[in-house]
Each structure stands twice: as structure tokens, then as C-alpha cells.
Amino acid sequence: MPPHRPLPENVSFPELEEKVLERWRELDVYNESLKRREGAPPYVFYEGPPTANGKPGSHHVLARVFKDIFPRFKTMRGFYSYRKGGWDCHGLPVEIAVQQQLGIDNKKQIEEYGIAEFNAKCRESVFEYLEDWTKLTERIGYWVDLDDPYRTLDTDYIESVWWALGQLWQKDLLYEGFKVVPYCPKDGTALSSHEVSQGYEDVEDPSVFVRYPINQPHGVLREGDELLVWTTTPWTLVSNAAVAVDPELTYVRTANGEVLAEALVTRVIGEEAQVVDRFKGADMVGAGYEPPFPYIPASEYGEKGHTVLPADFVSAEDGTGIVHTAIAFGEDDFRLGAEQGLAVINPVRADGTYDERIGPYEGRFVKEADDDLIEDLRSRGRLFRAEKLFHAYPHCWRCGTPLLYYAKPSWYIKTSQLRDRLLAANESVDWHPEHIKSGRMGRWLENNVDWALSRERYWGTPLPIWRNEAGETVCVGSFAELKELSGVELDDPHRPFVDDVEIPSPTGGEPLRRVPEVIDVWFDSGSMPFAQWHAPFENQEKFEEQFPAHYICEGIDQTRGWFYSLLAISTLLFDRSSYETCLSLGHIADETGKKMSKSLGNIVVPWDVIDRHGADAFRWYFLATKLPWEGYNFNTDTVGESLRQFLLQLWNTYGFYVLYANVNDVAREDVPPANDLDRWVLSRLAATVETVTDRLEHYDATRAGQTIQAFVDDLSNWYVRRSRRRFWDGDPAAFATLRRALVTVTQLLAPFTPFIADEIYDNLDGSEPSVHLTDWPEPGERDEALEFAMATVRETVRLGLAARGQAKLKVRQPLRAAVVVASGAEREAIERLQDLALDELNVKALRYVSQADELGSYEVKPNYRALGPRFGKHMKLVASAVAALDPAHVATALRGGTTVAINVDGHDHELGADDLMLAMSPLEGYQLEREGSHAVALELELDDELRREGLAREIVHAIQNARKSAGLQVEDRIHLGLGGDEELLAAAREHEEYVKRETLALSAEFNGAGAVEPVKIEGRPLHIVVERA
RNA sequence: GGGCGAUUAGCUCAGUCGGUUAGAGCGCUUCUCUGAUAAGGAAGAGGUCGGUGGUUCGAAUCCACCAUCGCCCA
């Protein structure tokens, strides 16, 4: 039996991967890898839960691949890394999917359908594509426990979330306030921002400028002044509460007493405006005015009702620089009201009509009252000007009704109170890329506003707050507490069942009923560090052991999603971040940079890539071709490219080993390196292990991968290429060295491309059942002198081949000598590895010259990096002084270890070896290739001996081609017959041993083989007959 | 409208946190090597490093503004 399984003729990675998967299943490798690390220090990863109500796409593959690699790496490094899967189950997207399925589109219809039935549909819908997810997850080799995942809809999970909310309640961090939301008066529901962005339409709206006469002078404002105020929503003027100005902005008074921002005078009033006074906005603050409509008196709003207030949102871009503020109808307005202590007064009913407080307008739909309100203003002399304005305004995406912005009661978490703690927690996170910390996340946290927690929806974790009209309120922190308070034990804490639970009033009043809201789904998923274990009700130790996470990874869009909710909840509860390192991924686009979308038809379906190129190719593309946070422009072919460039090259090197190891029946034994090439490749291997380990420790898969790729390239295109003969001859040291290199590469590669790595490992080593059960390799000894020597000699070869190319002389034609310009360490290096250079360049000898003038001349250049900081402004003078030096003199001086003097600006300076750089300059009349101070020239004269040797090599080349077309195996021996041109035959006779050895010929006849079609060598015919011996 | 990020060869991407000839792979042209390889090697064409200013002895790199694209938020 051969030592290794022979490789298939044409490898199919997708098929191979399926076989490896089969083996993993049989051996239960993932669980085995955990079992072997029991008791080891934990490495904690948190899975950001996807929602399984749609098919997974390529962006999910991207995230899952990056989630996978580091826990695999850390497991091999000796850590215990349990990865619990998770599913996000609640939320509006699920509800909308079900609504579409049921053909209904508003809340009223949901309630008619029945909340219990509706939520039951949601529960089904949320796992509709679970099987697709599970299949893809397994197929791409993402190791995560999907047998026992956390699910945000589970009773235990919800109880942990309730616990967290109870904690917040006890810390007084949970409160009910108002929130201004886009609201559809027809459907009677608030819309999410996602829905709003779907419904922008260009419409014509009124644009009115209104006079607000000052009636309580203050600061610079006096009786007779009129503030000019602009609005596009006249219907909100009836509940004007105050006006806002920018305290820093300059305002003016015109001759007519009109007051507005200086920058807008011309646009609002015109060229004829006469400015009589200038002042800052701050000087206007505190003055009182007469509101445009009399229905709601200033006192209702509080002390500052109908006065001028300072604000930071006032713009001098449009309007008048004085902003009408109606607390209930705008985000900025509402915030200003909260800051200044103004009461929220909303005289508009839920159906969009005015209530009784607006006298004559009661019952009118607000938007339709605009024209009458404008006329009303005009008739009282309060209108300055009315125009029409085209702009984009949001409409309800379902019914087309213009949306109103309304202040509605809503539950909040006081995150803004802990802003400093959030920033401190953020500071402790190791972000990748770095700029997220102070950029996207940092800026977001600095502007933190309270977390709007509640949603007026159905499918979600119910907000566990019970209260009655008397204001008695409890926040229930566990099911046991609920039972204790209400006597009810819930099977399912979802709506509507939880809505039926009543808690008797502690004072004998009305029973407490639950508030109707459910909570934001981000609070669900952000609670997973404890809720996934049902902590603190059980598994408290498990939670503590698995908190915080060492590593999390998601798309960059999660900055304000999961990254934030995890950070916020753990800061609120534990005053620390729940993750140490966070890798944020960019988005994927097609190869032209366009977003992938169904309508463009440019979506890359994961299964297409996997079926065509395999999961490892997909993984390698994502992990190792570029830095992940800027996103990927790709299509299926792009993935194929990375396959060819790396995996196929590795596979062929491995195939080469197996082929000759089997031919020579090579034992799997360790043999010490036998020559410099062996020692070199092992040193390069050690360097590779060092770098890859370091990069992976720093969550830099890209450079780790590229380092492996560079090594495999060296291995294939230098080590193997230069060692071929030793493999043909069965040299045990060569096999042992290559095998060690390949096996170590499979270990380095295991976290990247787990399938191919395991396949190769299994066939070459197999001392463990899987490469994923091995310990991460130790670097081993480096020989940096040898690495330098090899780099130098490869440079010599490159230069020599370039010179051959210039001379149009084939490598097959031997030459007498190459002349190498090199000195010191370079020369020693080349001498040490001279045989490699002779063979690669096909020359009989290397001749060294160390003096530049023998082959070329030197040029001296300043080392700017060293001299720049020293000379600063004088750098230009230094450069010309250096240029004026005699290069030969400098070369001698620097070789001798002495310095060179220059004079700059009348001062003498000494320059040493680090300050100057010597380079070869081209010299006419020589076939010479140069790089820095290193150059190679060729002796081009040929004699008959060399020419015949060249012919012999041509003949060998022709015979090899004949072997191949005769379908012989590489190890087959032959009987060779040659005929044809006499000069060719003479060359073959002269080099008979060489020809026989190279072509594995046991016998050779050079007396004619005329029956076959001749090949031409330099125009001469050669007949070749090969017969298997 | 605000915040964050990106823009480098025909394409996909590097560029060591300011150093003087800006690199790699793919693709293209010419040549070459082969007992593993859809391989490998050499040469060539292809760049005003998105634009404009600025800082500096020196800018792809730092700053400002602008343009385009992406993401997040309004």
C-alpha cells in the first residue's frame, strides 16, 4: 500500500469538502475540540443573532467566516472556546412579513385577526428558513452550537430580559416620557423610520411668514417690535409655545420694527429693507410676544410660554432665523420644551383633527385647515407673507396620508445619564478598524439620547410594567414575582396572554394592568450575555465565566444596533463593556461597486459560489484578499481567482509530494535537514509561524493569510523547484522537510480553510483524527543569515535571468560565466549558495567583482530618512553637496568604515554609512542588470562545446515532450531511439549519460528512428522513439 | 441636513502611521522554463495616487474645502 492516498486526477474542492464534512460529522470534531480543552482558560465569543425569516446571503457568509476563524485559532492555541448559537426572533420585520402573508396592512386588522393567532404566525415565520441557515452554516464550516442555541422568544430568555428591566427600574433608569414620532392619522399608528423613508413625496406646502408682536419687552426687544417667524406647517401655529433663536447669530431690527436674522433680511424683506439696529440672538432671549392664535394661553405652557428662547438647532439657511416652536409636533421643539420646562400640549386628536381647545377649528383635519388659518392671520394683520413651497414630505407608505409628527408617550432608558460611563466602556474596546472607537461609535455615544425602549406592537418581549389610574406602578423582574403579585403562572409570557394578568392594588384601589407596549428588539439581543444562560435565575456561574466576550464580529451597520445595545445594557447593569474586541465588517457589492439588490440581479448567491469553487475558496477570498472593513466588490469569478492563486498552488505542491512519496515509498519519519535549501525553507516556515501567530493574535486575518500565501509560494516556486531532483531520487531529508512544511501549513491554515487543511493534514500526517484537534505550531529556529543569503542569491538569479532576456538567449543554452557585482555580506551570501545560482542561470561559473569600476559605476544618493531630520531646511544644500562627492571615494571610505565630510553653509559635517546610499548606475556597452549596489552581467560568447551542450538540453526537452504525448507515467523507464540530423545526434552521443538520466532511458540507440514524424530543433530534424521498458 | 468612512494601473487590492524611481496579483504584448501545477520565470505597455489649496527641505500619506460613492442618523 502506498504511504499516502493518491490524489484524484482533477480535484473538485466542493466534492472534497463534502467528504471532509462527512468525516467531521462522524468524529464530531467540533465537540471533540471542546472536550479536549475542558478546564482550559475560556476564550469567549458571542454570536450576534440573525433572524431566520429570510434566506442567508453572501454577507452572512462573510460575517460567519470572520466569526469562525478566531475561535478556531484560539482553540488550537489551548483555550476553551464554546460558541453558542443564537436567533433573534422578535420585531417589526417579522410582523410585516406575516402581515404580507395574511394580506393585511394595519394594526386594526391585526387586532381583528387576533393577537394570539397573529403572534402564533410570527412564531412560525421566524424560523421559516431555519433549515437553510443550518445547512449553510455547516457547509461553510462555521463551527457554532446550533443544537442548543439561545432564542429571544424563549420563556427563559424573556425572563432574563425582564430581570434586566427590573434592575433598571430599581436603579431609576426606566421612565415614561414623550417622544415625537411620525404618525399616520388615518391608520392611527406611528411609523418606524424605515417605513418613513419609503414614503417621501414631493408636495406643495404653504410657506408662511408670520408677525409676532412683542408684548413683554426684554433685552433689546421693545414694544412695537415684531418678530418674523417662518413655518411650513401653519396648522401647528395654534399651539405655538415659544420661539427659538441662535444666541450667537446676529439679528437686526428694520425701520418698520421687523426683527429677523441679518443673513436673511434681503431674502425675506428685499433690497429695500432698512436696518436700524443689530444685536445677538442672546440679547433677545426672555422677551414675551403675542402668539399667532389666542386659543392656548401662555400660562398653560409654563413660565416661559410665548417667550424667546435660545436653541442650538436654529439655522440661518432658510426661514428668518427665528423658529416657531410647537412642543408636541417636532423633534427639536420637543427637546427644547423639555430643556426649558415647557408643558407638552397637543390639541390634536388621534384621528388628526383639532380638539375642543381650538374653538372654531374643532373637528377640522389639521392639514386641511391650513388655508383658513392663513386667511385668519391675514385678516388680523398678522401675516407678513404667504407662499407655496415644493419639498419632500413623508407620507404613509400604506395609505398615502401625509404624516404628522406627534409627541406620544413612550418608555425610555436613561442612557444619557450614563454617557460618561458608556464612553469609558467604549474606550476599553479594541475596535477593528480603530477609527470606530472615536469615530462612528464615539460620536454616537457623545450625542447619546435616552433609549426609546417601547414599541406599540405585538410580537416582542412585553414591557413588564403594571400600573393603574391611581399611578401605582410595578416593574416585574421575574415570573416568580409576577406569580407572587398576581397569582398567575404564565406558560407563555407573550401578548396577549400577559395582557390578561392583573395585579391587585396594594392599597385596595383599581387593579394594576400591564402597559400595552412591547420592547425594542435590540434590547432582546443586547441582553444575550446573561439571557442566553437564563442568568441570574440559573447558570449564574456559567454567565460569569462567559462574560465579557473576548471577541464579537458583525457588519458595520451594527454600530448603532447590536454593538450599541450590548455596550449600553452591560454598562447600565455592570458598568463595563460586554466585549473586549470588536471587528466590524464592511458591506458587499458587485464587482463594479454597486450594491447587491434583487432588482439589479447582481446578487451573489452563496450556494452558487460554494457549488462552483467550494467553501474554502469563499472563506479564503473573504479572509485573506483584503482588509474586511471597507467591504468587498466581487462576483463568483472573483472567488475563483483567489482559488487559483492560492489553494490550487498549495494543492499541487501537496500533490507533488504525494506523487513522489508514493513512487519512492517514503516513510513518514523525521529526518534532519540535509542542505541549505532545507534549512532555508524551515527557517522561512518558522518566520511564517511567527508572523501568522502574531497577526491572528491581533485579529488581522488578512495579513496572516497573505503571509501563509507568500510562504506557500516560496515553497512551491523555489524550494520544490530547486529540489526536484532530490524528490525523484527519493532523498529522505527532502521529503521530511517538505512534509513538515506542508503539515505546519495545514495547521496555520486550519482556521482559514478548514476543509482543505484537514484533508491534506489527514493524508500527510494523520497523527490526530483532525488538524483541528492539534495544538497550534511553535515557530522553531530561525536562521536569519541564511534567509538573507537566499534572498540575495534569488536577487542574483533574477538579475541574471533579466540579462539573459535582454540578450535574447535561452536558459537552455549554457554560458561560461556570469559576472556578479557584490561585496561584503552580499558576496558571502552568494558564494554560500553559489550552486543554486549556477544551476538557475545555467552558467559554468560565477566571477565576482567588488570594485564598481570593473563593470559599472556607482552613484551616491543621500538617505533622506536619516538626513532630513538632521538638516531640515538645509536638505536641498545637503543633496547637492552629496551629488558633488566622488562616488568611488565614497564607496572606498564607507567600505573602510570611515566617514565622508561635506560642507553645508560654511559648516563641516561628517556623513556615515547610514547617511548615504550607493547605487549602481547604468553603463553603456554592457549587458548588465542592476538593483541597488548589486548587479549581474553575462559572458555571451559561445564555443562549440557550449553549443553542443545546449543542443543536448534541447534534445532532452523534445524527448520529455515525446514521453508526455506517449502517455507515460513520470516514473516509467524507457528505451530510447533517436535519428535524424547528424549534428544533433553528435550532441546526444557526447552527452549520452545526461540524456539517459534526464529521460529515464535504460538504453539509447542513436542510429536512426525514421519511422516517426520528426521534431525540429534549431531547424534540424530529430526523430524520437520512446518505448516503455 | 449631520456624522463616519472610502477614492491608488484596464480590474481586484497593498502601501510599514511624511523620505524623493508608488508596489502585488489578474488581464494584455513579447520571450522563456517544465518528471507536479488551470502553474513558474523575464521584459514591456499601463498611474498628474478623485480635484483644488495649504503645512513641510520633502506629501499617496498631515490639514482645509470641493466632487463622487458607501454606511448610519435626521
Coordinates of C-alpha atoms in Angstrom, one line a residue, chain A residues 57-504:
Chain A
G57 CA -26.9 35.8 1.7
S58 CA -23.3 36.3 1.0
H59 CA -23.0 39.0 3.6
H60 CA -23.9 36.4 6.2
V61 CA -21.2 34.1 4.9
L62 CA -18.7 37.0 5.3
A63 CA -19.8 37.6 8.9
R64 CA -19.8 33.9 9.8
V65 CA -16.4 33.3 8.3
F66 CA -14.9 36.0 10.4
K67 CA -16.8 34.8 13.5
D68 CA -15.4 31.4 12.9
I69 CA -11.7 32.0 12.4
F70 CA -10.6 33.4 15.7
P71 CA -12.3 30.9 18.0
R72 CA -10.8 28.1 15.9
F73 CA -7.4 29.7 16.2
K74 CA -7.8 30.2 20.0
T75 CA -8.9 26.6 20.4
M76 CA -5.7 25.4 18.8
R77 CA -3.8 27.8 21.0
G78 CA -5.1 26.0 24.0
F79 CA -8.3 27.9 25.0
Y80 CA -11.8 26.5 25.7
S81 CA -14.0 28.3 23.2
Y82 CA -17.6 27.3 23.4
R83 CA -19.7 29.1 20.7
K84 CA -23.4 29.2 21.5
G85 CA -25.6 29.9 18.5
G86 CA -28.5 32.3 18.7
W87 CA -31.6 33.5 16.9
D88 CA -33.2 36.9 17.0
C89 CA -36.9 36.2 16.9
H90 CA -39.0 39.3 17.7
G91 CA -39.7 42.5 15.9
L92 CA -41.4 44.6 13.3
P93 CA -39.7 42.9 10.3
V94 CA -41.3 39.6 11.4
E95 CA -44.7 41.2 11.9
I96 CA -44.5 42.8 8.5
A97 CA -43.6 39.5 6.8
V98 CA -46.7 37.9 8.5
Q99 CA -48.9 40.9 7.6
Q100 CA -47.9 40.4 4.0
Q101 CA -48.6 36.7 4.2
L102 CA -52.0 37.4 5.6
G103 CA -52.7 40.3 3.2
I104 CA -53.3 42.8 6.0
D105 CA -51.6 46.1 6.5
N106 CA -52.6 47.8 9.7
K107 CA -52.8 47.3 13.4
K108 CA -56.6 47.4 13.4
Q109 CA -56.7 44.4 11.1
I110 CA -54.1 42.6 13.3
E111 CA -56.4 43.0 16.3
E112 CA -59.4 41.8 14.4
Y113 CA -57.4 38.8 13.3
G114 CA -56.5 38.2 16.9
I115 CA -53.2 38.9 18.6
A116 CA -52.8 35.3 19.8
E117 CA -53.2 34.0 16.3
F118 CA -51.1 36.7 14.8
N119 CA -48.2 36.0 17.2
A120 CA -48.5 32.3 16.6
K121 CA -47.9 33.1 12.9
C122 CA -44.9 35.2 13.8
R123 CA -43.5 32.4 15.9
E124 CA -43.7 30.1 12.9
S125 CA -42.5 32.7 10.4
V126 CA -39.4 33.5 12.3
F127 CA -37.9 30.0 11.7
E128 CA -39.2 29.6 8.2
Y129 CA -35.7 29.4 6.8
L130 CA -34.0 27.8 9.8
E131 CA -33.0 24.8 7.7
D132 CA -31.4 27.0 5.0
W133 CA -29.4 28.7 7.7
T134 CA -28.4 25.5 9.4
K135 CA -27.3 23.9 6.1
L136 CA -25.3 26.9 5.0
T137 CA -23.7 27.3 8.4
E138 CA -22.5 23.8 8.4
R139 CA -21.4 23.8 4.8
I140 CA -19.2 26.8 5.1
G141 CA -17.5 25.3 8.2
Y142 CA -18.8 27.8 10.7
W143 CA -18.5 26.0 14.0
V144 CA -21.2 27.1 16.4
D145 CA -23.6 25.2 18.6
L146 CA -26.9 25.3 16.7
D147 CA -28.3 22.3 18.6
D148 CA -28.7 24.4 21.7
P149 CA -28.9 28.0 20.6
Y150 CA -30.4 30.9 22.6
R151 CA -33.6 32.2 21.1
T152 CA -35.0 35.5 22.1
L153 CA -38.6 34.2 22.1
D154 CA -38.0 31.6 24.7
T155 CA -39.7 32.0 28.0
D156 CA -36.4 31.7 29.9
Y157 CA -34.8 34.2 27.7
I158 CA -37.6 36.7 28.2
E159 CA -37.4 36.2 31.9
S160 CA -33.8 37.2 31.9
V161 CA -34.7 40.3 29.9
W162 CA -37.4 41.1 32.5
W163 CA -34.8 40.8 35.1
A164 CA -32.6 43.4 33.4
L165 CA -35.5 45.7 33.0
G166 CA -36.3 45.2 36.7
Q167 CA -32.8 46.2 37.6
L168 CA -33.1 49.3 35.5
W169 CA -36.3 50.2 37.2
Q170 CA -34.8 49.7 40.6
K171 CA -31.9 52.0 39.6
D172 CA -34.5 54.5 38.5
L173 CA -33.2 54.3 34.9
L174 CA -36.6 53.5 33.3
Y175 CA -39.2 56.1 32.8
E176 CA -42.1 57.2 30.7
G177 CA -41.7 60.3 28.6
F178 CA -42.8 61.7 25.3
K179 CA -41.3 61.0 22.0
V180 CA -42.1 62.8 18.8
V181 CA -42.8 60.2 16.2
P182 CA -44.0 60.2 12.6
Y183 CA -47.7 59.3 12.8
C184 CA -50.3 58.3 10.3
P185 CA -53.6 59.8 11.5
K186 CA -55.6 57.6 9.2
D187 CA -54.1 54.3 10.3
G188 CA -53.7 55.6 13.9
T189 CA -50.2 54.3 14.2
A190 CA -46.7 55.5 14.5
L191 CA -44.3 54.5 11.7
S192 CA -40.8 53.3 12.0
S193 CA -38.0 55.3 10.4
H194 CA -37.7 52.5 7.8
E195 CA -41.3 53.0 6.8
V196 CA -41.0 56.7 6.7
S197 CA -38.1 56.6 4.4
Q198 CA -40.2 54.7 1.9
G199 CA -42.8 57.4 1.7
Y200 CA -41.2 60.7 0.8
E201 CA -43.0 62.5 -1.9
D202 CA -42.6 65.9 -3.4
V203 CA -45.5 68.1 -2.5
E204 CA -46.6 71.7 -2.4
D205 CA -46.9 73.1 1.1
P206 CA -47.6 76.6 2.4
S207 CA -44.7 78.7 3.3
V208 CA -45.8 81.5 5.6
F209 CA -44.0 84.3 7.4
V210 CA -45.9 85.5 10.5
R211 CA -45.6 88.6 12.7
Y212 CA -45.3 88.1 16.4
P213 CA -45.6 91.5 18.1
I214 CA -43.6 91.9 21.3
N215 CA -45.8 92.5 24.3
Q216 CA -43.3 92.0 27.1
P217 CA -40.1 93.9 26.3
H218 CA -36.9 92.4 27.5
G219 CA -33.2 92.9 26.5
V220 CA -33.0 94.7 23.2
L221 CA -36.6 94.0 22.2
R222 CA -39.2 96.7 22.9
E223 CA -42.9 97.5 22.4
G224 CA -43.6 97.8 18.7
D225 CA -41.1 95.2 17.5
E226 CA -42.4 92.3 15.5
L227 CA -40.6 89.0 15.3
L228 CA -40.8 87.5 11.9
V229 CA -41.3 83.7 12.1
W230 CA -41.5 81.2 9.3
T231 CA -43.2 77.8 9.1
T232 CA -44.4 75.3 6.5
T233 CA -47.0 73.8 8.9
P234 CA -49.4 76.6 9.7
W235 CA -51.6 74.1 11.4
T236 CA -49.1 73.9 14.3
L237 CA -49.3 77.6 14.9
V238 CA -52.3 77.2 17.0
S239 CA -50.2 75.5 19.6
N240 CA -47.2 77.8 19.4
A241 CA -45.4 77.6 22.7
A242 CA -42.3 79.7 22.2
V243 CA -39.8 80.9 19.5
A244 CA -36.2 79.8 19.3
V245 CA -33.2 81.9 18.3
D246 CA -29.5 81.2 17.9
P247 CA -27.8 83.1 20.7
E248 CA -24.6 83.6 18.7
L249 CA -26.3 84.7 15.5
T250 CA -26.7 88.4 14.5
Y251 CA -30.2 89.7 14.3
V252 CA -31.4 93.1 13.1
R253 CA -34.3 95.5 13.5
T254 CA -35.7 97.2 10.4
A255 CA -37.1 100.6 10.2
N256 CA -40.6 99.0 10.4
G257 CA -39.7 97.2 13.6
E258 CA -39.4 93.8 12.0
V259 CA -36.8 91.5 13.7
L260 CA -35.0 88.7 12.0
A261 CA -31.6 87.2 11.3
E262 CA -29.2 89.6 9.4
A263 CA -28.2 87.0 6.9
L264 CA -31.8 86.6 5.8
V265 CA -33.0 90.2 5.6
T266 CA -32.6 90.5 1.8
R267 CA -34.2 87.2 1.0
V268 CA -37.2 87.8 3.3
I269 CA -37.9 91.5 3.1
G270 CA -35.9 92.6 0.0
E271 CA -33.3 95.1 -1.0
E272 CA -35.4 98.0 0.3
A273 CA -35.1 96.8 3.9
Q274 CA -33.6 99.5 6.2
V275 CA -31.6 98.0 9.0
V276 CA -31.6 100.3 12.0
D277 CA -30.2 98.1 14.7
R278 CA -28.0 94.9 15.1
F279 CA -27.8 92.6 18.1
K280 CA -27.0 89.0 19.1
G281 CA -29.8 86.4 19.5
A282 CA -28.8 86.1 23.1
D283 CA -29.9 89.7 23.7
M284 CA -33.5 88.8 22.6
V285 CA -33.9 85.9 25.0
G286 CA -36.6 86.4 27.6
A287 CA -38.9 88.8 25.7
G288 CA -42.5 87.9 25.5
Y289 CA -44.7 88.1 22.5
E290 CA -48.3 87.8 21.4
P291 CA -48.9 84.3 19.8
P292 CA -50.4 84.0 16.4
F293 CA -53.6 82.4 17.7
P294 CA -55.2 83.0 21.1
Y295 CA -56.6 79.5 21.9
I296 CA -54.0 78.4 24.3
P297 CA -52.7 81.0 26.8
A298 CA -49.0 81.3 27.7
S299 CA -49.6 80.2 31.3
E300 CA -50.6 76.7 30.1
Y301 CA -47.1 76.1 28.8
G302 CA -45.5 77.3 32.0
E303 CA -43.3 80.2 32.9
K304 CA -41.5 80.5 29.6
G305 CA -44.6 80.2 27.4
H306 CA -44.6 82.6 24.5
T307 CA -41.1 83.9 25.1
V308 CA -37.9 84.0 23.1
L309 CA -35.6 81.0 23.9
P310 CA -32.1 80.1 23.0
A311 CA -31.5 76.9 21.0
D312 CA -28.8 75.1 19.1
F313 CA -30.9 73.9 16.1
V314 CA -31.6 77.3 14.7
S315 CA -30.3 77.8 11.1
A316 CA -29.7 80.9 9.1
E317 CA -30.1 78.9 5.9
D318 CA -33.8 79.4 5.4
G319 CA -36.7 81.0 7.2
T320 CA -36.0 84.0 9.3
G321 CA -33.6 82.7 12.0
I322 CA -36.5 82.8 14.4
V323 CA -38.1 79.4 14.7
H324 CA -41.7 78.7 15.7
T325 CA -41.8 76.0 18.3
A326 CA -44.8 73.7 18.9
I327 CA -43.7 71.3 21.6
A328 CA -45.8 68.3 20.5
F329 CA -45.0 68.5 16.8
G330 CA -41.3 68.3 16.3
E331 CA -38.2 66.6 17.5
D332 CA -36.3 69.8 18.1
D333 CA -39.3 71.6 19.5
F334 CA -39.9 68.8 21.9
R335 CA -36.3 68.7 23.1
L336 CA -36.3 72.4 23.6
G337 CA -39.5 72.2 25.6
A338 CA -38.0 69.5 27.8
E339 CA -34.9 71.6 28.4
Q340 CA -36.9 74.8 29.2
G341 CA -39.6 73.2 31.2
L342 CA -42.5 73.9 28.8
A343 CA -45.6 71.7 29.0
V344 CA -46.4 69.3 26.2
I345 CA -49.8 70.4 24.9
N346 CA -51.3 68.5 22.0
P347 CA -54.6 69.8 20.9
V348 CA -54.8 67.3 18.0
R349 CA -56.8 64.1 18.4
A350 CA -55.6 60.7 17.4
D351 CA -57.6 61.0 14.1
G352 CA -55.8 64.2 13.1
T353 CA -58.5 66.7 14.0
Y354 CA -58.3 69.6 16.4
D355 CA -60.0 69.1 19.8
E356 CA -62.3 71.4 21.6
R357 CA -59.4 73.7 22.8
I358 CA -59.1 75.1 19.3
G359 CA -62.5 76.7 19.3
P360 CA -63.8 77.4 15.8
Y361 CA -61.5 74.8 14.3
E362 CA -62.6 71.9 16.5
G363 CA -63.1 68.7 14.4
R364 CA -61.2 70.0 11.4
F365 CA -58.5 67.8 9.9
V366 CA -55.3 69.8 10.6
K367 CA -53.7 69.7 7.2
E368 CA -56.9 70.9 5.6
A369 CA -57.2 73.8 8.0
D370 CA -54.0 75.4 6.7
D371 CA -55.7 77.8 4.2
D372 CA -58.3 79.0 6.6
L373 CA -55.7 79.6 9.3
I374 CA -53.6 81.6 6.8
E375 CA -56.7 83.7 6.0
D376 CA -57.3 84.2 9.7
L377 CA -53.8 85.5 10.1
R378 CA -54.1 87.8 7.2
S379 CA -57.4 89.3 8.4
R380 CA -55.8 90.2 11.7
G381 CA -52.8 91.8 10.0
R382 CA -50.5 89.1 11.4
L383 CA -49.4 87.6 8.1
F384 CA -46.2 89.0 6.7
R385 CA -46.2 86.9 3.6
A386 CA -47.6 83.5 2.3
E387 CA -46.1 81.5 -0.5
K388 CA -46.0 78.0 -1.7
L389 CA -43.0 75.6 -1.4
F390 CA -42.1 72.4 -3.1
H391 CA -40.3 70.0 -0.9
A392 CA -40.1 66.3 0.0
Y393 CA -42.5 65.4 2.8
P394 CA -43.1 62.0 4.3
H395 CA -46.3 60.2 3.6
C396 CA -47.7 56.9 4.9
W397 CA -46.4 54.2 2.6
R398 CA -49.7 52.3 3.0
C399 CA -52.4 54.9 2.6
G400 CA -50.6 57.9 1.3
T401 CA -51.8 60.3 4.0
P402 CA -49.2 63.0 4.9
L403 CA -47.6 62.1 8.2
L404 CA -47.9 64.3 11.3
Y405 CA -45.1 64.5 13.8
Y406 CA -46.6 63.9 17.2
A407 CA -45.4 63.7 20.7
K408 CA -46.5 60.3 22.1
P409 CA -45.9 58.7 25.4
S410 CA -43.1 56.2 25.3
W411 CA -40.9 54.4 27.7
Y412 CA -37.2 55.3 27.9
I413 CA -34.0 54.2 29.4
K414 CA -31.9 57.0 30.8
T415 CA -28.8 56.1 28.9
S416 CA -27.8 59.8 28.6
Q417 CA -27.3 59.9 32.4
L418 CA -24.6 57.3 31.9
R419 CA -23.0 58.9 28.9
D420 CA -19.6 59.1 30.6
R421 CA -19.7 55.5 31.6
L422 CA -20.7 54.5 28.1
L423 CA -17.7 56.4 26.7
A424 CA -15.4 54.8 29.3
A425 CA -16.7 51.4 28.4
N426 CA -16.2 52.2 24.7
E427 CA -12.7 53.3 25.5
S428 CA -11.9 49.8 26.8
V429 CA -12.9 48.1 23.5
D430 CA -10.3 47.1 21.0
W431 CA -12.0 48.2 17.8
H432 CA -11.2 46.9 14.3
P433 CA -10.9 49.2 12.4
E434 CA -9.6 51.5 15.0
H435 CA -11.4 54.6 13.9
I436 CA -14.8 53.2 15.0
K437 CA -13.9 53.9 18.6
S438 CA -13.6 57.7 18.4
G439 CA -15.5 57.9 15.1
R440 CA -18.7 56.3 14.4
M441 CA -19.3 54.8 17.9
G442 CA -17.6 57.6 19.9
R443 CA -19.5 60.3 18.2
W444 CA -22.7 58.4 18.6
L445 CA -22.1 58.0 22.3
E446 CA -21.2 61.6 22.8
N447 CA -24.5 62.6 21.4
N448 CA -26.3 59.9 23.3
V449 CA -30.0 60.4 23.9
D450 CA -32.2 58.2 26.1
W451 CA -33.0 54.9 24.6
A452 CA -36.6 54.8 23.3
L453 CA -37.5 51.3 24.6
S454 CA -41.2 50.7 23.9
R455 CA -43.0 49.8 20.7
E456 CA -46.7 49.8 20.2
R457 CA -46.6 46.4 18.6
Y458 CA -47.5 42.8 19.2
W459 CA -44.6 40.4 18.6
G460 CA -41.9 41.2 21.1
T461 CA -40.9 40.9 24.7
P462 CA -43.7 42.5 26.7
L463 CA -42.7 45.5 28.8
P464 CA -43.2 44.1 32.3
I465 CA -44.8 47.2 33.8
W466 CA -48.1 47.1 35.5
R467 CA -50.0 50.2 36.7
N468 CA -53.4 51.7 37.4
E469 CA -55.0 55.0 37.0
A470 CA -54.0 56.0 40.5
G471 CA -50.4 55.8 39.4
E472 CA -49.5 52.8 41.4
T473 CA -46.8 51.1 39.3
V474 CA -44.6 48.0 39.5
C475 CA -41.9 46.6 37.2
V476 CA -41.9 42.9 37.4
G477 CA -38.4 41.3 37.3
S478 CA -39.3 37.6 37.2
F479 CA -42.1 35.2 36.6
A480 CA -42.0 34.2 40.3
E481 CA -42.5 37.8 41.2
L482 CA -45.4 38.0 38.8
K483 CA -47.0 34.9 40.3
E484 CA -46.5 36.3 43.8
L485 CA -48.1 39.6 42.9
S486 CA -50.9 38.3 40.6
G487 CA -51.3 34.6 41.5
V488 CA -51.0 33.8 37.8
E489 CA -48.3 31.5 36.3
L490 CA -47.7 32.1 32.7
D491 CA -46.9 29.4 30.2
D492 CA -46.2 32.0 27.5
P493 CA -45.2 35.5 28.5
H494 CA -46.1 36.9 25.1
R495 CA -49.0 39.0 24.3
P496 CA -52.0 38.6 24.5
F497 CA -51.7 36.2 27.4
V498 CA -49.6 38.5 29.6
D499 CA -52.1 41.3 28.9
D500 CA -54.8 39.4 30.8
V501 CA -52.8 39.3 34.0
E502 CA -53.9 41.7 36.6
I503 CA -52.1 42.7 39.8
P504 CA -54.3 43.7 42.8

